[in-house]
JSON list of C-alpha atoms in Angstrom, two decimals:
[
{"chain": "A", "resi": 1, "resn": "MET", "atom": "CA", "xyz": [-1.32, -0.06, -26.15]},
{"chain": "A", "resi": 2, "resn": "ARG", "atom": "CA", "xyz": [-3.70, 2.80, -26.09]},
{"chain": "A", "resi": 3, "resn": "GLU", "atom": "CA", "xyz": [-6.09, 0.85, -23.90]},
{"chain": "A", "resi": 4, "resn": "ILE", "atom": "CA", "xyz": [-3.19, 0.33, -21.29]},
{"chain": "A", "resi": 5, "resn": "LEU", "atom": "CA", "xyz": [-1.99, 3.89, -21.45]},
{"chain": "A", "resi": 6, "resn": "GLY", "atom": "CA", "xyz": [-5.73, 5.01, -20.96]},
{"chain": "A", "resi": 7, "resn": "ARG", "atom": "CA", "xyz": [-6.10, 2.63, -18.02]},
{"chain": "A", "resi": 8, "resn": "ARG", "atom": "CA", "xyz": [-2.92, 4.01, -16.25]},
{"chain": "A", "resi": 9, "resn": "ARG", "atom": "CA", "xyz": [-3.75, 7.55, -16.29]},
{"chain": "A", "resi": 10, "resn": "ARG", "atom": "CA", "xyz": [-7.20, 6.67, -14.41]},
{"chain": "A", "resi": 11, "resn": "LEU", "atom": "CA", "xyz": [-5.15, 4.50, -11.99]},
{"chain": "A", "resi": 12, "resn": "LEU", "atom": "CA", "xyz": [-2.74, 7.59, -11.46]},
{"chain": "A", "resi": 13, "resn": "SER", "atom": "CA", "xyz": [-5.81, 10.06, -10.93]},
{"chain": "A", "resi": 14, "resn": "ARG", "atom": "CA", "xyz": [-7.31, 10.18, -7.57]},
{"chain": "A", "resi": 15, "resn": "ARG", "atom": "CA", "xyz": [-10.73, 10.58, -8.51]},
{"chain": "A", "resi": 16, "resn": "GLY", "atom": "CA", "xyz": [-12.66, 10.56, -11.82]},
{"chain": "A", "resi": 17, "resn": "ASP", "atom": "CA", "xyz": [-16.12, 11.92, -12.57]},
{"chain": "A", "resi": 18, "resn": "GLU", "atom": "CA", "xyz": [-17.83, 8.64, -11.85]},
{"chain": "A", "resi": 19, "resn": "GLY", "atom": "CA", "xyz": [-15.62, 7.72, -8.97]},
{"chain": "A", "resi": 20, "resn": "PRO", "atom": "CA", "xyz": [-12.40, 5.73, -8.65]},
{"chain": "A", "resi": 21, "resn": "ASP", "atom": "CA", "xyz": [-11.80, 3.14, -11.52]},
{"chain": "A", "resi": 22, "resn": "LEU", "atom": "CA", "xyz": [-10.95, 0.25, -8.98]},
{"chain": "A", "resi": 23, "resn": "ILE", "atom": "CA", "xyz": [-11.37, -2.43, -11.37]},
{"chain": "A", "resi": 24, "resn": "GLY", "atom": "CA", "xyz": [-8.84, -0.95, -13.81]},
{"chain": "A", "resi": 25, "resn": "ALA", "atom": "CA", "xyz": [-6.47, -0.27, -11.15]},
{"chain": "A", "resi": 26, "resn": "ALA", "atom": "CA", "xyz": [-6.72, -3.73, -9.72]},
{"chain": "A", "resi": 27, "resn": "LEU", "atom": "CA", "xyz": [-6.15, -5.18, -13.30]},
{"chain": "A", "resi": 28, "resn": "THR", "atom": "CA", "xyz": [-2.89, -2.70, -13.69]},
{"chain": "A", "resi": 29, "resn": "PHE", "atom": "CA", "xyz": [-1.70, -4.17, -10.32]},
{"chain": "A", "resi": 30, "resn": "ALA", "atom": "CA", "xyz": [-2.25, -7.88, -11.08]},
{"chain": "A", "resi": 31, "resn": "SER", "atom": "CA", "xyz": [-2.07, -8.29, -14.95]},
{"chain": "A", "resi": 32, "resn": "ASP", "atom": "CA", "xyz": [0.29, -5.39, -15.66]},
{"chain": "A", "resi": 33, "resn": "TRP", "atom": "CA", "xyz": [2.72, -5.55, -12.43]},
{"chain": "A", "resi": 34, "resn": "GLN", "atom": "CA", "xyz": [2.18, -9.03, -11.36]},
{"chain": "A", "resi": 35, "resn": "TRP", "atom": "CA", "xyz": [1.34, -7.68, -7.98]},
{"chain": "A", "resi": 36, "resn": "PRO", "atom": "CA", "xyz": [-1.18, -10.36, -6.35]},
{"chain": "A", "resi": 37, "resn": "VAL", "atom": "CA", "xyz": [-4.31, -8.51, -5.03]},
{"chain": "A", "resi": 38, "resn": "LEU", "atom": "CA", "xyz": [-7.76, -9.41, -3.83]},
{"chain": "A", "resi": 39, "resn": "PRO", "atom": "CA", "xyz": [-10.88, -7.45, -2.80]},
{"chain": "A", "resi": 40, "resn": "GLY", "atom": "CA", "xyz": [-11.04, -6.04, 0.81]},
{"chain": "A", "resi": 41, "resn": "VAL", "atom": "CA", "xyz": [-13.89, -6.14, 3.28]},
{"chain": "A", "resi": 42, "resn": "ALA", "atom": "CA", "xyz": [-16.70, -3.84, 2.67]},
{"chain": "A", "resi": 43, "resn": "VAL", "atom": "CA", "xyz": [-17.32, -1.10, 4.98]},
{"chain": "A", "resi": 44, "resn": "ASP", "atom": "CA", "xyz": [-20.58, -1.46, 7.11]},
{"chain": "A", "resi": 45, "resn": "PRO", "atom": "CA", "xyz": [-23.59, -0.08, 5.09]},
{"chain": "A", "resi": 46, "resn": "GLN", "atom": "CA", "xyz": [-25.27, 0.98, 8.16]},
{"chain": "A", "resi": 47, "resn": "ASP", "atom": "CA", "xyz": [-22.38, 2.92, 9.76]},
{"chain": "A", "resi": 48, "resn": "ARG", "atom": "CA", "xyz": [-19.69, 3.82, 7.12]},
{"chain": "A", "resi": 49, "resn": "SER", "atom": "CA", "xyz": [-17.05, 4.59, 9.82]},
{"chain": "A", "resi": 50, "resn": "ARG", "atom": "CA", "xyz": [-17.08, 0.77, 10.88]},
{"chain": "A", "resi": 51, "resn": "CYS", "atom": "CA", "xyz": [-15.86, -2.43, 9.24]},
{"chain": "A", "resi": 52, "resn": "ALA", "atom": "CA", "xyz": [-18.55, -5.05, 7.81]},
{"chain": "A", "resi": 53, "resn": "CYS", "atom": "CA", "xyz": [-16.63, -7.87, 9.31]},
{"chain": "A", "resi": 54, "resn": "PRO", "atom": "CA", "xyz": [-17.35, -9.88, 12.43]},
{"chain": "A", "resi": 55, "resn": "ASP", "atom": "CA", "xyz": [-14.91, -8.11, 14.46]},
{"chain": "A", "resi": 56, "resn": "PRO", "atom": "CA", "xyz": [-16.62, -5.02, 16.41]},
{"chain": "A", "resi": 57, "resn": "GLU", "atom": "CA", "xyz": [-13.18, -3.99, 17.36]},
{"chain": "A", "resi": 58, "resn": "CYS", "atom": "CA", "xyz": [-11.75, -4.01, 14.07]},
{"chain": "A", "resi": 59, "resn": "THR", "atom": "CA", "xyz": [-8.59, -1.80, 13.74]},
{"chain": "A", "resi": 60, "resn": "VAL", "atom": "CA", "xyz": [-8.52, -1.54, 9.86]},
{"chain": "A", "resi": 61, "resn": "PRO", "atom": "CA", "xyz": [-11.98, -1.01, 8.75]},
{"chain": "A", "resi": 62, "resn": "GLY", "atom": "CA", "xyz": [-12.70, -1.84, 5.17]},
{"chain": "A", "resi": 63, "resn": "ALA", "atom": "CA", "xyz": [-8.91, -2.32, 4.41]},
{"chain": "A", "resi": 64, "resn": "HIS", "atom": "CA", "xyz": [-8.28, -6.02, 5.07]},
{"chain": "A", "resi": 65, "resn": "PRO", "atom": "CA", "xyz": [-8.89, -9.26, 3.62]},
{"chain": "A", "resi": 66, "resn": "PHE", "atom": "CA", "xyz": [-11.88, -11.29, 5.01]},
{"chain": "A", "resi": 67, "resn": "ASP", "atom": "CA", "xyz": [-13.97, -13.17, 2.25]},
{"chain": "A", "resi": 68, "resn": "PRO", "atom": "CA", "xyz": [-11.66, -14.28, 0.30]},
{"chain": "A", "resi": 69, "resn": "GLY", "atom": "CA", "xyz": [-8.75, -14.58, 2.64]},
{"chain": "A", "resi": 70, "resn": "LEU", "atom": "CA", "xyz": [-5.38, -13.50, 1.89]},
{"chain": "A", "resi": 71, "resn": "LEU", "atom": "CA", "xyz": [-4.12, -16.47, 0.14]},
{"chain": "A", "resi": 72, "resn": "ALA", "atom": "CA", "xyz": [-6.69, -16.04, -2.73]},
{"chain": "A", "resi": 73, "resn": "ALA", "atom": "CA", "xyz": [-4.59, -13.19, -3.59]},
{"chain": "A", "resi": 74, "resn": "THR", "atom": "CA", "xyz": [-3.88, -13.51, -7.29]},
{"chain": "A", "resi": 75, "resn": "THR", "atom": "CA", "xyz": [-2.55, -11.87, -10.46]},
{"chain": "A", "resi": 76, "resn": "ASP", "atom": "CA", "xyz": [-5.03, -13.74, -12.63]},
{"chain": "A", "resi": 77, "resn": "ALA", "atom": "CA", "xyz": [-6.84, -11.11, -14.67]},
{"chain": "A", "resi": 78, "resn": "ARG", "atom": "CA", "xyz": [-10.02, -13.21, -15.16]},
{"chain": "A", "resi": 79, "resn": "MET", "atom": "CA", "xyz": [-10.33, -13.45, -11.43]},
{"chain": "A", "resi": 80, "resn": "VAL", "atom": "CA", "xyz": [-9.87, -9.99, -10.62]},
{"chain": "A", "resi": 81, "resn": "ARG", "atom": "CA", "xyz": [-12.63, -9.26, -13.27]},
{"chain": "A", "resi": 82, "resn": "TRP", "atom": "CA", "xyz": [-14.74, -11.30, -11.55]},
{"chain": "A", "resi": 83, "resn": "TRP", "atom": "CA", "xyz": [-14.40, -10.04, -8.14]},
{"chain": "A", "resi": 84, "resn": "TRP", "atom": "CA", "xyz": [-14.64, -6.69, -9.02]},
{"chain": "A", "resi": 85, "resn": "GLY", "atom": "CA", "xyz": [-17.32, -7.26, -11.49]},
{"chain": "A", "resi": 86, "resn": "ASN", "atom": "CA", "xyz": [-19.35, -8.49, -8.36]},
{"chain": "A", "resi": 87, "resn": "ARG", "atom": "CA", "xyz": [-18.01, -6.23, -5.92]},
{"chain": "A", "resi": 88, "resn": "PRO", "atom": "CA", "xyz": [-17.08, -3.02, -7.78]},
{"chain": "A", "resi": 89, "resn": "THR", "atom": "CA", "xyz": [-16.44, -0.66, -4.61]},
{"chain": "A", "resi": 90, "resn": "ALA", "atom": "CA", "xyz": [-14.35, -3.12, -2.95]},
{"chain": "A", "resi": 91, "resn": "PRO", "atom": "CA", "xyz": [-10.95, -1.73, -1.72]},
{"chain": "A", "resi": 92, "resn": "ILE", "atom": "CA", "xyz": [-7.94, -3.30, -3.76]},
{"chain": "A", "resi": 93, "resn": "VAL", "atom": "CA", "xyz": [-5.80, -5.17, -0.87]},
{"chain": "A", "resi": 94, "resn": "LEU", "atom": "CA", "xyz": [-1.86, -6.25, -1.91]},
{"chain": "A", "resi": 95, "resn": "ALA", "atom": "CA", "xyz": [-0.74, -9.13, -0.36]},
{"chain": "A", "resi": 96, "resn": "THR", "atom": "CA", "xyz": [2.86, -8.30, 0.54]},
{"chain": "A", "resi": 97, "resn": "GLY", "atom": "CA", "xyz": [6.04, -10.22, -0.05]},
{"chain": "A", "resi": 98, "resn": "GLY", "atom": "CA", "xyz": [6.99, -13.17, -2.26]},
{"chain": "A", "resi": 99, "resn": "ASN", "atom": "CA", "xyz": [7.17, -11.36, -5.52]},
{"chain": "A", "resi": 100, "resn": "ALA", "atom": "CA", "xyz": [5.23, -8.39, -4.50]},
{"chain": "A", "resi": 101, "resn": "PRO", "atom": "CA", "xyz": [6.87, -5.32, -2.85]},
{"chain": "A", "resi": 102, "resn": "CYS", "atom": "CA", "xyz": [7.05, -5.20, 0.62]},
{"chain": "A", "resi": 103, "resn": "ALA", "atom": "CA", "xyz": [6.09, -2.20, 2.75]},
{"chain": "A", "resi": 104, "resn": "VAL", "atom": "CA", "xyz": [7.55, 0.02, 5.79]},
{"chain": "A", "resi": 105, "resn": "SER", "atom": "CA", "xyz": [4.61, 2.14, 7.03]},
{"chain": "A", "resi": 106, "resn": "LEU", "atom": "CA", "xyz": [4.57, 4.86, 9.86]},
{"chain": "A", "resi": 107, "resn": "PRO", "atom": "CA", "xyz": [1.98, 7.36, 11.37]},
{"chain": "A", "resi": 108, "resn": "ALA", "atom": "CA", "xyz": [0.75, 9.97, 8.12]},
{"chain": "A", "resi": 109, "resn": "ALA", "atom": "CA", "xyz": [1.97, 13.23, 10.01]},
{"chain": "A", "resi": 110, "resn": "ALA", "atom": "CA", "xyz": [5.31, 11.70, 10.93]},
{"chain": "A", "resi": 111, "resn": "ALA", "atom": "CA", "xyz": [5.65, 10.38, 7.46]},
{"chain": "A", "resi": 112, "resn": "ALA", "atom": "CA", "xyz": [4.98, 13.67, 5.97]},
{"chain": "A", "resi": 113, "resn": "ARG", "atom": "CA", "xyz": [7.62, 15.51, 7.68]},
{"chain": "A", "resi": 114, "resn": "ALA", "atom": "CA", "xyz": [10.26, 12.37, 7.17]},
{"chain": "A", "resi": 115, "resn": "LEU", "atom": "CA", "xyz": [9.71, 12.28, 3.46]},
{"chain": "A", "resi": 116, "resn": "GLY", "atom": "CA", "xyz": [10.71, 15.90, 3.67]},
{"chain": "A", "resi": 117, "resn": "ALA", "atom": "CA", "xyz": [13.70, 15.11, 5.33]},
{"chain": "A", "resi": 118, "resn": "LEU", "atom": "CA", "xyz": [14.50, 12.06, 2.82]},
{"chain": "A", "resi": 119, "resn": "ASP", "atom": "CA", "xyz": [14.00, 14.66, -0.10]},
{"chain": "A", "resi": 120, "resn": "ARG", "atom": "CA", "xyz": [16.54, 17.12, 1.44]},
{"chain": "A", "resi": 121, "resn": "ARG", "atom": "CA", "xyz": [19.03, 14.36, 1.67]},
{"chain": "A", "resi": 122, "resn": "GLY", "atom": "CA", "xyz": [18.40, 13.03, -2.01]},
{"chain": "A", "resi": 123, "resn": "MET", "atom": "CA", "xyz": [17.01, 9.80, -0.99]},
{"chain": "A", "resi": 124, "resn": "ARG", "atom": "CA", "xyz": [15.27, 8.12, -3.82]},
{"chain": "A", "resi": 125, "resn": "LEU", "atom": "CA", "xyz": [11.89, 6.65, -3.21]},
{"chain": "A", "resi": 126, "resn": "GLY", "atom": "CA", "xyz": [9.44, 4.36, -4.92]},
{"chain": "A", "resi": 127, "resn": "PRO", "atom": "CA", "xyz": [5.51, 4.77, -4.77]},
{"chain": "A", "resi": 128, "resn": "VAL", "atom": "CA", "xyz": [4.36, 6.02, -1.23]},
{"chain": "A", "resi": 129, "resn": "VAL", "atom": "CA", "xyz": [0.69, 4.84, -0.37]},
{"chain": "A", "resi": 130, "resn": "ALA", "atom": "CA", "xyz": [-1.22, 7.27, 1.81]},
{"chain": "A", "resi": 131, "resn": "ALA", "atom": "CA", "xyz": [-4.05, 6.09, 4.02]},
{"chain": "A", "resi": 132, "resn": "PRO", "atom": "CA", "xyz": [-5.36, 8.92, 6.45]},
{"chain": "A", "resi": 133, "resn": "ALA", "atom": "CA", "xyz": [-3.79, 7.45, 9.34]},
{"chain": "A", "resi": 134, "resn": "ARG", "atom": "CA", "xyz": [-0.80, 5.85, 8.18]},
{"chain": "A", "resi": 135, "resn": "TRP", "atom": "CA", "xyz": [1.86, 6.32, 4.99]},
{"chain": "A", "resi": 136, "resn": "SER", "atom": "CA", "xyz": [3.44, 3.05, 3.40]},
{"chain": "A", "resi": 137, "resn": "ILE", "atom": "CA", "xyz": [6.58, 3.20, 1.59]},
{"chain": "A", "resi": 138, "resn": "LEU", "atom": "CA", "xyz": [7.15, 0.19, -0.84]},
{"chain": "A", "resi": 139, "resn": "VAL", "atom": "CA", "xyz": [10.36, -1.76, -0.89]},
{"chain": "A", "resi": 140, "resn": "ARG", "atom": "CA", "xyz": [11.76, -4.56, -2.31]},
{"chain": "A", "resi": 141, "resn": "PRO", "atom": "CA", "xyz": [10.66, -8.14, -1.28]},
{"chain": "A", "resi": 142, "resn": "TYR", "atom": "CA", "xyz": [12.79, -9.37, 2.01]},
{"chain": "A", "resi": 143, "resn": "SER", "atom": "CA", "xyz": [12.84, -12.07, 4.31]},
{"chain": "A", "resi": 144, "resn": "MET", "atom": "CA", "xyz": [11.96, -12.07, 8.08]},
{"chain": "A", "resi": 145, "resn": "GLU", "atom": "CA", "xyz": [15.86, -13.13, 8.31]},
{"chain": "A", "resi": 146, "resn": "GLN", "atom": "CA", "xyz": [16.79, -10.14, 6.71]},
{"chain": "A", "resi": 147, "resn": "LEU", "atom": "CA", "xyz": [14.57, -7.77, 8.47]},
{"chain": "A", "resi": 148, "resn": "GLY", "atom": "CA", "xyz": [15.52, -9.35, 11.88]},
{"chain": "A", "resi": 149, "resn": "GLU", "atom": "CA", "xyz": [19.41, -8.70, 11.03]},
{"chain": "A", "resi": 150, "resn": "LEU", "atom": "CA", "xyz": [18.53, -5.07, 9.91]},
{"chain": "A", "resi": 151, "resn": "LEU", "atom": "CA", "xyz": [16.69, -4.12, 13.11]},
{"chain": "A", "resi": 152, "resn": "TYR", "atom": "CA", "xyz": [19.17, -5.95, 15.62]},
{"chain": "A", "resi": 153, "resn": "ALA", "atom": "CA", "xyz": [22.05, -3.75, 13.99]},
{"chain": "A", "resi": 154, "resn": "LYS", "atom": "CA", "xyz": [20.23, -0.73, 14.98]},
{"chain": "A", "resi": 155, "resn": "ASP", "atom": "CA", "xyz": [20.64, 1.19, 18.39]},
{"chain": "A", "resi": 156, "resn": "PHE", "atom": "CA", "xyz": [16.95, 2.10, 18.28]},
{"chain": "A", "resi": 157, "resn": "VAL", "atom": "CA", "xyz": [14.29, 1.83, 16.14]},
{"chain": "A", "resi": 158, "resn": "PRO", "atom": "CA", "xyz": [11.02, 3.86, 16.70]},
{"chain": "A", "resi": 159, "resn": "GLY", "atom": "CA", "xyz": [7.84, 1.74, 17.66]},
{"chain": "A", "resi": 160, "resn": "SER", "atom": "CA", "xyz": [5.63, 3.57, 15.28]},
{"chain": "A", "resi": 161, "resn": "LEU", "atom": "CA", "xyz": [7.31, 1.80, 12.36]},
{"chain": "A", "resi": 162, "resn": "ARG", "atom": "CA", "xyz": [5.42, -1.24, 11.01]},
{"chain": "A", "resi": 163, "resn": "PHE", "atom": "CA", "xyz": [6.56, -3.77, 8.46]},
{"chain": "A", "resi": 164, "resn": "HIS", "atom": "CA", "xyz": [4.45, -5.53, 5.98]},
{"chain": "A", "resi": 165, "resn": "GLY", "atom": "CA", "xyz": [6.43, -8.43, 4.74]},
{"chain": "A", "resi": 166, "resn": "GLU", "atom": "CA", "xyz": [5.46, -11.99, 3.72]},
{"chain": "A", "resi": 167, "resn": "GLY", "atom": "CA", "xyz": [2.02, -12.75, 4.74]},
{"chain": "A", "resi": 168, "resn": "GLY", "atom": "CA", "xyz": [1.14, -8.81, 5.42]},
{"chain": "A", "resi": 169, "resn": "TYR", "atom": "CA", "xyz": [-1.05, -6.57, 3.41]},
{"chain": "A", "resi": 170, "resn": "ILE", "atom": "CA", "xyz": [-1.68, -2.99, 2.57]},
{"chain": "A", "resi": 171, "resn": "ALA", "atom": "CA", "xyz": [-4.71, -1.45, 0.54]},
{"chain": "A", "resi": 172, "resn": "LEU", "atom": "CA", "xyz": [-3.91, 0.40, -2.50]},
{"chain": "A", "resi": 173, "resn": "PRO", "atom": "CA", "xyz": [-5.31, 3.44, -4.40]},
{"chain": "A", "resi": 174, "resn": "PRO", "atom": "CA", "xyz": [-7.74, 4.45, -5.27]},
{"chain": "A", "resi": 175, "resn": "SER", "atom": "CA", "xyz": [-9.48, 2.34, -2.31]},
{"chain": "A", "resi": 176, "resn": "ARG", "atom": "CA", "xyz": [-11.97, 3.94, -0.14]},
{"chain": "A", "resi": 177, "resn": "THR", "atom": "CA", "xyz": [-12.18, 2.51, 3.35]},
{"chain": "A", "resi": 178, "resn": "ALA", "atom": "CA", "xyz": [-14.01, 3.36, 6.77]},
{"chain": "A", "resi": 179, "resn": "GLN", "atom": "CA", "xyz": [-11.23, 5.58, 7.44]},
{"chain": "A", "resi": 180, "resn": "GLY", "atom": "CA", "xyz": [-11.22, 7.60, 4.13]},
{"chain": "A", "resi": 181, "resn": "GLU", "atom": "CA", "xyz": [-9.38, 7.59, 0.92]},
{"chain": "A", "resi": 182, "resn": "ILE", "atom": "CA", "xyz": [-6.19, 6.01, -0.17]},
{"chain": "A", "resi": 183, "resn": "HIS", "atom": "CA", "xyz": [-4.17, 7.77, -2.46]},
{"chain": "A", "resi": 184, "resn": "TRP", "atom": "CA", "xyz": [-0.58, 7.88, -4.08]},
{"chain": "A", "resi": 185, "resn": "GLU", "atom": "CA", "xyz": [1.66, 10.53, -1.95]},
{"chain": "A", "resi": 186, "resn": "ARG", "atom": "CA", "xyz": [4.15, 9.29, -4.51]},
{"chain": "A", "resi": 187, "resn": "ALA", "atom": "CA", "xyz": [2.68, 7.96, -7.65]},
{"chain": "A", "resi": 188, "resn": "PRO", "atom": "CA", "xyz": [4.13, 5.13, -9.81]},
{"chain": "A", "resi": 189, "resn": "LEU", "atom": "CA", "xyz": [5.50, 6.68, -12.97]},
{"chain": "A", "resi": 190, "resn": "PRO", "atom": "CA", "xyz": [3.46, 5.64, -16.09]},
{"chain": "A", "resi": 191, "resn": "GLY", "atom": "CA", "xyz": [4.82, 2.53, -17.85]},
{"chain": "A", "resi": 192, "resn": "SER", "atom": "CA", "xyz": [4.30, -1.38, -18.65]},
{"chain": "A", "resi": 193, "resn": "ALA", "atom": "CA", "xyz": [7.02, -2.54, -16.23]},
{"chain": "A", "resi": 194, "resn": "SER", "atom": "CA", "xyz": [6.24, -2.89, -12.20]},
{"chain": "A", "resi": 195, "resn": "PRO", "atom": "CA", "xyz": [7.28, 0.12, -10.63]},
{"chain": "A", "resi": 196, "resn": "TRP", "atom": "CA", "xyz": [11.02, 0.67, -9.15]},
{"chain": "A", "resi": 197, "resn": "VAL", "atom": "CA", "xyz": [11.06, 0.29, -5.31]},
{"chain": "A", "resi": 198, "resn": "PRO", "atom": "CA", "xyz": [14.23, 0.79, -2.90]},
{"chain": "A", "resi": 199, "resn": "ASP", "atom": "CA", "xyz": [15.83, -1.89, -0.79]},
{"chain": "A", "resi": 200, "resn": "VAL", "atom": "CA", "xyz": [14.24, -2.05, 2.84]},
{"chain": "A", "resi": 201, "resn": "GLU", "atom": "CA", "xyz": [17.65, -1.33, 4.20]},
{"chain": "A", "resi": 202, "resn": "ALA", "atom": "CA", "xyz": [17.74, 2.11, 2.44]},
{"chain": "A", "resi": 203, "resn": "VAL", "atom": "CA", "xyz": [14.57, 2.86, 3.51]},
{"chain": "A", "resi": 204, "resn": "VAL", "atom": "CA", "xyz": [14.79, 1.98, 7.17]},
{"chain": "A", "resi": 205, "resn": "ASP", "atom": "CA", "xyz": [18.23, 3.59, 7.82]},
{"chain": "A", "resi": 206, "resn": "ALA", "atom": "CA", "xyz": [16.74, 6.81, 5.98]},
{"chain": "A", "resi": 207, "resn": "VAL", "atom": "CA", "xyz": [13.71, 6.61, 8.07]},
{"chain": "A", "resi": 208, "resn": "VAL", "atom": "CA", "xyz": [14.94, 5.96, 11.37]},
{"chain": "A", "resi": 209, "resn": "HIS", "atom": "CA", "xyz": [17.59, 8.70, 10.87]},
{"chain": "A", "resi": 210, "resn": "ALA", "atom": "CA", "xyz": [14.74, 11.27, 9.75]},
{"chain": "A", "resi": 211, "resn": "LEU", "atom": "CA", "xyz": [12.69, 10.39, 12.75]},
{"chain": "A", "resi": 212, "resn": "THR", "atom": "CA", "xyz": [15.53, 10.29, 15.36]},
{"chain": "A", "resi": 213, "resn": "ARG", "atom": "CA", "xyz": [17.99, 12.91, 14.34]},
{"chain": "A", "resi": 214, "resn": "THR", "atom": "CA", "xyz": [16.05, 15.61, 12.70]},
{"chain": "A", "resi": 215, "resn": "GLY", "atom": "CA", "xyz": [13.39, 16.53, 15.39]},
{"chain": "A", "resi": 216, "resn": "VAL", "atom": "CA", "xyz": [10.70, 14.29, 13.61]},
{"chain": "A", "resi": 217, "resn": "ASN", "atom": "CA", "xyz": [8.52, 12.44, 16.44]},
{"chain": "A", "resi": 218, "resn": "ALA", "atom": "CA", "xyz": [6.35, 9.65, 15.51]},
{"chain": "A", "resi": 219, "resn": "PRO", "atom": "CA", "xyz": [3.69, 8.99, 18.12]},
{"chain": "A", "resi": 220, "resn": "GLU", "atom": "CA", "xyz": [3.37, 5.01, 18.85]},
{"chain": "A", "resi": 221, "resn": "LEU", "atom": "CA", "xyz": [0.28, 4.41, 16.72]}
]
C-alpha cells in the first residue's frame, strides 16, 4: 500500500526533481485504473517542435500513437514496464472508449472560461487534462449512436468541440509533447479505484450552455 500511495503522489505531481515519473503514471493508469495505454511517438530529436513520425504536417506532434499502433494499448503491467523501460520519455497515450473513459475537448482558453462557468453552476466534473492547445474533460464511455442522438437533439453545437470515443486517444499527464507539457487541470483524487467521471450528456449540455449562453467564444480550432 505504501508503494501505491507513493506512486500516486508522483502521478498527481506535475514534475519532480528528476523529471516526470512517466512509468509510474503509466502503471497507475493501466494496472490500478484499468485504462489501456501505450507509448506515444517521440518528438524529432533535431527539432523538438516537430513530430518524429513520417508526416511532416503532423497536427499533434509527439502526442499520438505510431509504433506500436493504437490497437496495442494495454492494461498489462509487464508490457507497460517493458515499453517505458525502453522508452522512458515516451508520452502516455490513452486509448479512449471501451472500458476506458472517453473525452470531450475544446480550445484551452475557451475551456478555462467554460470550466469557470460550470463551477459557478455547481457542475461536478471529473479529471480534466490540460494540453497547451486543448483541454479534455474525461467522461464515461459512450457509443457513437449515443453521441449522435445527443448532438442531433442540440440546436447548435460549437465546431470547436471534439469527441474522443471508441477508436480515439488523448495524451495523459505527465507527458511532454512537441507542443509542451500536459498536466491535470483537475487532478484525480488519490485512491485505488478508477476516478469518477461524469456522463457525456451532462458535460456536453453544460459546455454547450457555457459556450453559447455566457459570452464564452471558442475559436474553431
